[in-house]
Backbone as a printed PyTorch tensor [residue, N CA C, xyz], in Angstrom:
tensor([[[  0.8510,  -1.1740,   0.0000],
         [  0.0000,   0.0000,   0.0000],
         [  0.9000,   1.2420,   0.0000]],

        [[  0.5720,   2.2120,  -0.8430],
         [  1.3610,   3.4400,  -0.8720],
         [  1.0520,   4.2700,   0.3750]],

        [[  1.8640,   5.2760,   0.5990],
         [  1.6640,   6.1380,   1.7580],
         [  0.3120,   6.8480,   1.6480]],

        [[ -0.0090,   7.3560,   0.4660],
         [ -1.2770,   8.0720,   0.3250],
         [ -2.4680,   7.1270,   0.4240]],

        [[ -2.3290,   5.9020,  -0.0300],
         [ -3.4040,   4.9230,   0.1360],
         [ -3.6150,   4.6180,   1.6160]],

        [[ -2.5250,   4.4840,   2.3480],
         [ -2.6250,   4.2470,   3.7870],
         [ -3.2770,   5.4480,   4.4730]],

        [[ -2.8880,   6.6430,   4.0890],
         [ -3.4720,   7.8690,   4.6400],
         [ -4.9850,   7.8930,   4.3990]],

        [[ -5.3980,   7.6170,   3.1740],
         [ -6.8270,   7.6260,   2.8440],
         [ -7.5790,   6.5250,   3.5980]],

        [[ -6.9480,   5.3770,   3.7950],
         [ -7.5620,   4.2970,   4.5700],
         [ -7.7390,   4.7200,   6.0270]],

        [[ -6.7400,   5.4000,   6.5620],
         [ -6.8580,   5.9120,   7.9310],
         [ -8.0280,   6.8890,   8.0450]],

        [[ -8.1580,   7.7690,   7.0620],
         [ -9.2620,   8.7330,   7.0760],
         [-10.6120,   8.0250,   6.9910]],

        [[-10.6850,   7.0060,   6.1360],
         [-11.9270,   6.2200,   6.0290],
         [-12.2670,   5.5800,   7.3690]],

        [[-11.2610,   5.0030,   8.0290],
         [-11.4830,   4.3630,   9.3250],
         [-11.8890,   5.3810,  10.3920]],

        [[-11.4310,   6.6080,  10.2530],
         [-11.6870,   7.6400,  11.2590],
         [-12.9780,   8.4040,  11.0040]],

        [[-13.5840,   8.2440,   9.8540],
         [-14.7370,   9.0760,   9.5090],
         [-15.9540,   8.8150,  10.3760]],

        [[-15.9580,   7.7270,  11.1200],
         [-17.0800,   7.4410,  12.0100],
         [-17.0480,   8.2950,  13.2680]],

        [[-15.9600,   8.9930,  13.4860],
         [-15.8440,   9.9210,  14.6040],
         [-16.9290,  10.9840,  14.4350]],

        [[-17.7240,  11.2020,  15.4710],
         [-18.9160,  12.0610,  15.3620],
         [-18.6290,  13.4680,  14.8520]],

        [[-17.6040,  14.0990,  15.3470],
         [-17.3560,  15.4870,  14.9480],
         [-16.1280,  15.6300,  14.0580]],

        [[-15.6570,  14.5480,  13.4970],
         [-14.5270,  14.5410,  12.5650],
         [-13.2270,  15.0290,  13.1710]],

        [[-13.1260,  15.0540,  14.4860],
         [-11.8800,  15.4950,  15.1180],
         [-10.7190,  14.5790,  14.7650]],

        [[-10.9660,  13.2820,  14.7160],
         [ -9.8870,  12.3440,  14.3930],
         [ -9.4300,  12.5220,  12.9530]],

        [[-10.3500,  12.7560,  12.0540],
         [ -9.9990,  12.9920,  10.6500],
         [ -9.0900,  14.2190,  10.5450]],

        [[ -9.4760,  15.3010,  11.2050],
         [ -8.6650,  16.5210,  11.1910],
         [ -7.3140,  16.3080,  11.8730]],

        [[ -7.3230,  15.5370,  12.9460],
         [ -6.0780,  15.2520,  13.6650],
         [ -5.0960,  14.5010,  12.7690]],

        [[ -5.5890,  13.5010,  12.0560],
         [ -4.7360,  12.7300,  11.1410],
         [ -4.1970,  13.6460,  10.0390]],

        [[ -5.0570,  14.4640,   9.4580],
         [ -4.6270,  15.3870,   8.4070],
         [ -3.5620,  16.3550,   8.9320]],

        [[ -3.7520,  16.8360,  10.1520],
         [ -2.7660,  17.7480,  10.7460],
         [ -1.4170,  17.0580,  10.9470]],

        [[ -1.4370,  15.7970,  11.3380],
         [ -0.1850,  15.0590,  11.5310],
         [  0.5470,  14.8850,  10.2040]],

        [[ -0.1830,  14.5620,   9.1590],
         [  0.4350,  14.3840,   7.8350],
         [  0.9360,  15.7240,   7.3010]],

        [[  0.2380,  16.8020,   7.6010],
         [  0.6510,  18.1240,   7.1180],
         [  1.9930,  18.5610,   7.7040]],

        [[  2.3740,  18.0090,   8.8260],
         [  3.6820,  18.3310,   9.4200],
         [  4.8100,  17.9570,   8.4610]],

        [[  4.6480,  16.8920,   7.6820],
         [  5.6870,  16.4790,   6.7350],
         [  5.8920,  17.5560,   5.6630]],

        [[  4.8000,  18.1380,   5.2050],
         [  4.8950,  19.2420,   4.2360],
         [  5.5980,  20.4360,   4.8650]],

        [[  5.2670,  20.7190,   6.1070],
         [  5.8840,  21.8590,   6.7820],
         [  7.3910,  21.6580,   6.9260]],

        [[  7.8140,  20.4300,   7.1880],
         [  9.2530,  20.1790,   7.2980],
         [  9.9390,  20.4140,   5.9420]],

        [[  9.3690,  19.8540,   4.8850],
         [  9.9480,  20.0470,   3.5480],
         [  9.9830,  21.5400,   3.2170]],

        [[  8.9170,  22.2570,   3.5320],
         [  8.8910,  23.7060,   3.2870],
         [ 10.0080,  24.4160,   4.0390]],

        [[ 10.2640,  23.9990,   5.2760],
         [ 11.3050,  24.6710,   6.0690],
         [ 12.6880,  24.4420,   5.4780]],

        [[ 12.9230,  23.2630,   4.9350],
         [ 14.2170,  22.9780,   4.2980],
         [ 14.3650,  23.8120,   3.0270]],

        [[ 13.3210,  23.8540,   2.2230],
         [ 13.3590,  24.6300,   0.9840],
         [ 13.5250,  26.1160,   1.2950]],

        [[ 12.8320,  26.5940,   2.3170],
         [ 12.9590,  28.0000,   2.6940],
         [ 14.3990,  28.3510,   3.0480]],

        [[ 15.0640,  27.4720,   3.7950],
         [ 16.4690,  27.7190,   4.1300],
         [ 17.3290,  27.7890,   2.8740]],

        [[ 17.0980,  26.8840,   1.9600],
         [ 17.9010,  26.8350,   0.7390],
         [ 17.6770,  28.0590,  -0.1480]],

        [[ 16.5090,  28.6510,  -0.0630],
         [ 16.2100,  29.8360,  -0.8670],
         [ 16.6970,  31.1070,  -0.1740]],

        [[ 16.4500,  31.2230,   1.0930],
         [ 16.6810,  32.4880,   1.8060],
         [ 18.1190,  32.7110,   2.2780]],

        [[ 18.8010,  31.6550,   2.6830],
         [ 20.1510,  31.8400,   3.2270],
         [ 21.1290,  32.4160,   2.1970]],

        [[ 21.1800,  31.9040,   0.9700],
         [ 22.1210,  32.5100,   0.0080],
         [ 21.8430,  33.9880,  -0.2570]],

        [[ 20.5840,  34.3700,  -0.2880],
         [ 20.2320,  35.7650,  -0.5120],
         [ 20.6350,  36.6060,   0.6970]],

        [[ 20.3660,  36.0820,   1.8900],
         [ 20.6810,  36.8240,   3.1190],
         [ 22.1780,  37.0920,   3.2440]],

        [[ 22.9990,  36.2130,   2.7300],
         [ 24.4630,  36.4160,   2.7770],
         [ 24.8720,  37.7170,   2.1100]],

        [[ 24.1770,  38.0520,   1.0510],
         [ 24.5060,  39.2650,   0.3000],
         [ 23.8710,  40.5190,   0.8980]],

        [[ 22.8120,  40.3550,   1.6420],
         [ 22.0540,  41.5080,   2.1090],
         [ 22.3130,  41.8830,   3.5670]],

        [[ 22.8880,  40.9940,   4.3420],
         [ 23.0020,  41.2370,   5.7790],
         [ 24.4480,  41.2910,   6.2360]],

        [[ 24.6240,  42.0190,   7.3020],
         [ 25.9320,  42.0240,   7.9700],
         [ 26.0990,  40.6650,   8.6570]],

        [[ 27.3360,  40.3270,   8.9910],
         [ 27.6590,  39.0070,   9.5270],
         [ 26.7980,  38.6190,  10.7210]],

        [[ 26.6970,  39.4850,  11.7160],
         [ 25.9300,  39.1440,  12.9230],
         [ 24.4450,  38.9540,  12.6110]],

        [[ 23.8910,  39.8310,  11.8050],
         [ 22.4840,  39.7050,  11.4240],
         [ 22.2510,  38.4300,  10.6280]],

        [[ 23.1690,  38.1490,   9.7330],
         [ 23.0590,  36.9200,   8.9390],
         [ 23.0890,  35.6920,   9.8370]],

        [[ 24.0110,  35.6540,  10.7880],
         [ 24.1050,  34.4990,  11.6820],
         [ 22.8160,  34.3060,  12.4730]],

        [[ 22.2470,  35.3860,  12.9920],
         [ 20.9820,  35.2830,  13.7400],
         [ 19.8610,  34.7870,  12.8270]],

        [[ 19.8270,  35.3180,  11.6240],
         [ 18.8040,  34.9160,  10.6520],
         [ 18.9250,  33.4300,  10.3300]],

        [[ 20.1290,  32.9760,  10.0090],
         [ 20.3490,  31.5710,   9.6620],
         [ 20.0470,  30.6590,  10.8550]],

        [[ 20.4260,  31.0860,  12.0520],
         [ 20.1410,  30.2900,  13.2540],
         [ 18.6430,  30.1800,  13.4940]],

        [[ 17.9230,  31.2700,  13.2600],
         [ 16.4650,  31.2400,  13.4340],
         [ 15.8150,  30.2640,  12.4560]],

        [[ 16.2370,  30.3050,  11.2000],
         [ 15.7070,  29.3590,  10.2130],
         [ 16.0510,  27.9240,  10.5810]],

        [[ 17.2830,  27.7040,  11.0260],
         [ 17.7100,  26.3580,  11.3860],
         [ 16.9650,  25.8460,  12.6160]],

        [[ 16.7480,  26.7160,  13.5850],
         [ 15.9940,  26.3270,  14.7840],
         [ 14.5680,  25.9450,  14.4150]],

        [[ 13.9600,  26.7290,  13.5500],
         [ 12.6060,  26.4250,  13.0750],
         [ 12.5760,  25.0770,  12.3640]],

        [[ 13.5590,  24.8400,  11.4910],
         [ 13.6230,  23.5660,  10.7640],
         [ 13.7620,  22.4050,  11.7430]],

        [[ 14.6310,  22.5450,  12.7370],
         [ 14.8420,  21.4770,  13.7260],
         [ 13.5680,  21.1860,  14.5210]],

        [[ 12.8680,  22.2420,  14.9180],
         [ 11.6150,  22.0570,  15.6700],
         [ 10.5720,  21.3140,  14.8390]],

        [[ 10.4700,  21.6840,  13.5800],
         [  9.5020,  21.0110,  12.7090],
         [  9.9390,  19.5700,  12.4580]],

        [[ 11.2390,  19.3310,  12.3800],
         [ 11.7450,  17.9640,  12.2250],
         [ 11.3370,  17.1190,  13.4320]],

        [[ 11.4560,  17.6840,  14.6270],
         [ 11.0160,  16.9790,  15.8420],
         [  9.5210,  16.6770,  15.7760]],

        [[  8.7510,  17.6410,  15.2940],
         [  7.3100,  17.4130,  15.1390],
         [  7.0300,  16.3080,  14.1250]],

        [[  7.8420,  16.2310,  13.0710],
         [  7.6600,  15.1680,  12.0760],
         [  7.9260,  13.8020,  12.6990]],

        [[  8.9550,  13.7140,  13.5250],
         [  9.2480,  12.4570,  14.2200],
         [  8.0770,  12.0880,  15.1240]],

        [[  7.5580,  13.0770,  15.8660],
         [  6.3850,  12.8320,  16.7270],
         [  5.1800,  12.3930,  15.9000]],

        [[  4.9770,  13.0210,  14.7530],
         [  3.8520,  12.6450,  13.8920],
         [  3.9790,  11.2080,  13.4070]],

        [[  5.1890,  10.7850,  13.0890],
         [  5.4070,   9.3890,  12.6890],
         [  4.9910,   8.4460,  13.8160]],

        [[  5.3860,   8.7750,  15.0350],
         [  5.0180,   7.9460,  16.1970],
         [  3.5020,   7.8970,  16.3790]],

        [[  2.8860,   9.0620,  16.3270],
         [  1.4360,   9.1590,  16.5210],
         [  0.6910,   8.3840,  15.4390]],

        [[  1.0850,   8.5880,  14.1830],
         [  0.4150,   7.8940,  13.0770],
         [  0.6350,   6.3830,  13.1630]],

        [[  1.8060,   5.9640,  13.5920],
         [  2.0460,   4.5260,  13.7780],
         [  1.1180,   3.9490,  14.8480]],

        [[  0.9360,   4.6800,  15.9530],
         [  0.0310,   4.2020,  17.0170],
         [ -1.4070,   4.1240,  16.5020]],

        [[ -1.8300,   5.1310,  15.7500],
         [ -3.1780,   5.1050,  15.1950],
         [ -3.3590,   3.9370,  14.2230]],

        [[ -2.3620,   3.7120,  13.3750],
         [ -2.4360,   2.5800,  12.4370],
         [ -2.5400,   1.2650,  13.1970]],

        [[ -1.7720,   1.1410,  14.2640],
         [ -1.8140,  -0.0760,  15.0760],
         [ -3.2160,  -0.2740,  15.6540]],

        [[ -3.8170,   0.7920,  16.1840],
         [ -5.1700,   0.7080,  16.7440],
         [ -6.2070,   0.3660,  15.6820]],

        [[ -5.9500,   0.7960,  14.4460],
         [ -6.8790,   0.5400,  13.3430],
         [ -6.6040,  -0.8040,  12.6630]],

        [[ -5.5600,  -1.4980,  13.0890],
         [ -5.2050,  -2.7790,  12.4730],
         [ -4.5470,  -2.6240,  11.1150]],

        [[ -3.8820,  -1.5030,  10.8980],
         [ -3.2220,  -1.2230,   9.6200],
         [ -1.7080,  -1.3610,   9.7670]],

        [[ -1.0370,  -1.4650,   8.6360],
         [  0.4250,  -1.4800,   8.6550],
         [  0.9440,  -0.1570,   9.1890]],

        [[  2.1770,  -0.1570,   9.6520],
         [  2.7700,   1.0590,  10.2120],
         [  2.8310,   2.1480,   9.1480]],

        [[  2.5040,   3.3540,   9.5420],
         [  2.5880,   4.4940,   8.6330],
         [  4.0400,   4.7840,   8.2950]],

        [[  4.8840,   4.7300,   9.3090],
         [  6.3260,   4.9500,   9.1400],
         [  7.0460,   3.6970,   9.6330]],

        [[  7.3950,   2.7800,   8.7360],
         [  7.9640,   1.4880,   9.1470],
         [  9.4840,   1.4830,   9.2980]],

        [[ 10.0730,   2.6340,   9.4960],
         [ 11.5380,   2.7320,   9.5750],
         [ 11.9790,   3.0800,  10.9930]],

        [[ 13.2610,   3.3720,  11.1320],
         [ 13.8620,   3.6890,  12.4270],
         [ 13.5660,   5.1380,  12.8030]],

        [[ 12.7810,   5.3250,  13.8570],
         [ 12.4300,   6.6750,  14.3060],
         [ 13.6070,   7.4210,  14.9080]],

        [[ 14.6610,   6.7100,  15.2620],
         [ 15.8410,   7.3510,  15.8330],
         [ 16.7680,   7.9180,  14.7590]],

        [[ 16.5550,   7.5190,  13.5210],
         [ 17.3870,   7.9880,  12.4140],
         [ 16.7380,   9.2130,  11.7790]],

        [[ 17.2260,  10.3790,  12.1510],
         [ 16.6440,  11.6370,  11.6890],
         [ 16.6990,  11.7780,  10.1630]],

        [[ 17.7410,  11.2340,   9.5480],
         [ 17.8560,  11.3210,   8.0920],
         [ 16.7660,  10.5010,   7.4080]],

        [[ 16.4420,   9.3350,   7.9730],
         [ 15.3690,   8.5240,   7.4010],
         [ 14.0290,   9.2350,   7.5240]],

        [[ 13.8090,   9.8800,   8.6640],
         [ 12.5590,  10.6220,   8.8400],
         [ 12.4980,  11.7780,   7.8370]],

        [[ 13.5960,  12.4900,   7.6690],
         [ 13.6370,  13.5960,   6.7040],
         [ 13.3450,  13.0810,   5.2880]],

        [[ 13.9590,  11.9720,   4.9240],
         [ 13.7010,  11.3850,   3.6030],
         [ 12.2320,  10.9960,   3.4480]],

        [[ 11.6550,  10.4540,   4.5190],
         [ 10.2440,  10.0710,   4.4880],
         [  9.3540,  11.2950,   4.2650]],

        [[  9.6920,  12.3970,   4.9150],
         [  8.9190,  13.6320,   4.7210],
         [  8.8920,  13.9980,   3.2430]],

        [[ 10.0570,  13.9420,   2.6090],
         [ 10.1240,  14.2620,   1.1840],
         [  9.3160,  13.2480,   0.3740]],

        [[  9.4190,  11.9650,   0.7190],
         [  8.7140,  10.9300,  -0.0480],
         [  7.2030,  11.1340,  -0.0060]],

        [[  6.6700,  11.4200,   1.1830],
         [  5.2110,  11.5840,   1.2630],
         [  4.7620,  12.8600,   0.5670]],

        [[  5.5080,  13.9400,   0.7280],
         [  5.1470,  15.1870,   0.0580],
         [  5.2470,  15.0100,  -1.4570]],

        [[  6.2750,  14.3370,  -1.8980],
         [  6.4550,  14.0790,  -3.3270],
         [  5.3110,  13.2200,  -3.8750]],

        [[  4.9270,  12.1900,  -3.1340],
         [  3.8280,  11.3180,  -3.5710],
         [  2.5130,  12.1010,  -3.6140]],

        [[  2.2640,  12.9030,  -2.6010],
         [  1.0440,  13.7200,  -2.5970],
         [  1.0410,  14.6920,  -3.7700]],

        [[  2.1930,  15.2800,  -4.0590],
         [  2.2980,  16.1980,  -5.1860],
         [  2.0130,  15.4750,  -6.4990]],

        [[  2.6580,  14.3250,  -6.7020],
         [  2.4450,  13.5600,  -7.9420],
         [  0.9760,  13.1760,  -8.1050]],

        [[  0.3480,  12.7580,  -7.0040],
         [ -1.0580,  12.3680,  -7.0840],
         [ -1.9620,  13.5480,  -7.3980]],

        [[ -1.6370,  14.7190,  -6.8860],
         [ -2.4890,  15.8850,  -7.0830],
         [ -2.1490,  16.7060,  -8.2970]],

        [[ -1.0050,  16.4260,  -8.8920],
         [ -0.5200,  17.2230, -10.0090],
         [ -1.4930,  17.2210, -11.1860]],

        [[ -2.1080,  16.0870, -11.4430],
         [ -3.0160,  15.9660, -12.5890],
         [ -4.4400,  15.6830, -12.1240]],

        [[ -4.7350,  16.1260, -10.9190],
         [ -6.0440,  15.8890, -10.3310],
         [ -7.1080,  16.6720, -11.0860]],

        [[ -8.1510,  15.9950, -11.4610],
         [ -9.2880,  16.6220, -12.1310],
         [-10.4740,  16.5350, -11.1760]],

        [[-10.7400,  17.6320, -10.4820],
         [-11.7900,  17.6570,  -9.4630],
         [-13.1590,  17.3100, -10.0540]],

        [[-13.4530,  17.8290, -11.2370],
         [-14.7540,  17.5460, -11.8460],
         [-14.9160,  16.0440, -12.1280]],

        [[-13.8560,  15.4250, -12.6140],
         [-13.9180,  13.9880, -12.9070],
         [-14.1370,  13.1780, -11.6280]],

        [[-13.3950,  13.5450, -10.5700],
         [-13.5540,  12.8480,  -9.2920],
         [-14.9540,  13.0590,  -8.7180]],

        [[-15.4650,  14.2680,  -8.8270],
         [-16.8090,  14.5600,  -8.3280],
         [-17.8580,  13.7710,  -9.1050]],

        [[-17.6700,  13.6530, -10.4130],
         [-18.6040,  12.8830, -11.2330],
         [-18.6340,  11.4180, -10.8240]],

        [[-17.4970,  10.9060, -10.3640],
         [-17.4260,   9.5070,  -9.8980],
         [-17.8040,   9.3880,  -8.4200]],

        [[-18.0780,  10.5260,  -7.7740],
         [-18.4680,  10.5020,  -6.3640],
         [-17.2910,  10.3170,  -5.4100]],

        [[-16.0750,  10.5750,  -5.8780],
         [-14.9060,  10.3470,  -5.0680],
         [-14.4130,  11.5980,  -4.3530]],

        [[-14.9030,  12.7590,  -4.7260],
         [-14.3600,  13.9950,  -4.1740],
         [-15.4990,  14.9730,  -3.9450]],

        [[-16.2270,  14.7370,  -2.9040],
         [-17.3730,  15.6060,  -2.6150],
         [-17.2630,  16.0710,  -1.1860]]])
């Protein structure tokens, strides 16, 4: 099962929640992976420009702030992997993140993989076609 198929299965299993809090909670956990990828891309875009525009001390503070933000979001991504794995276990599903949670590089790679898969799936999404089939309402 792909990551997005597992995600959609989790949402299907959670939809019986009366006020959809679990559905939103799962979506929020998965969205952390996008936020981590965004933080890495932001650093790669902003730091080279800041080197030319800022004095050394200002640049260092700026780069440290971006790096601290990236690290915090990375920690949240690790937590999200743990949370989603526990939910999958409770739902009788395979682990959402079946790798080593202690390996930060593997978690970072996973963030990119899920964001990339979501992007590929949505890149050619035709909302009208899905709605006509009753899949996106």
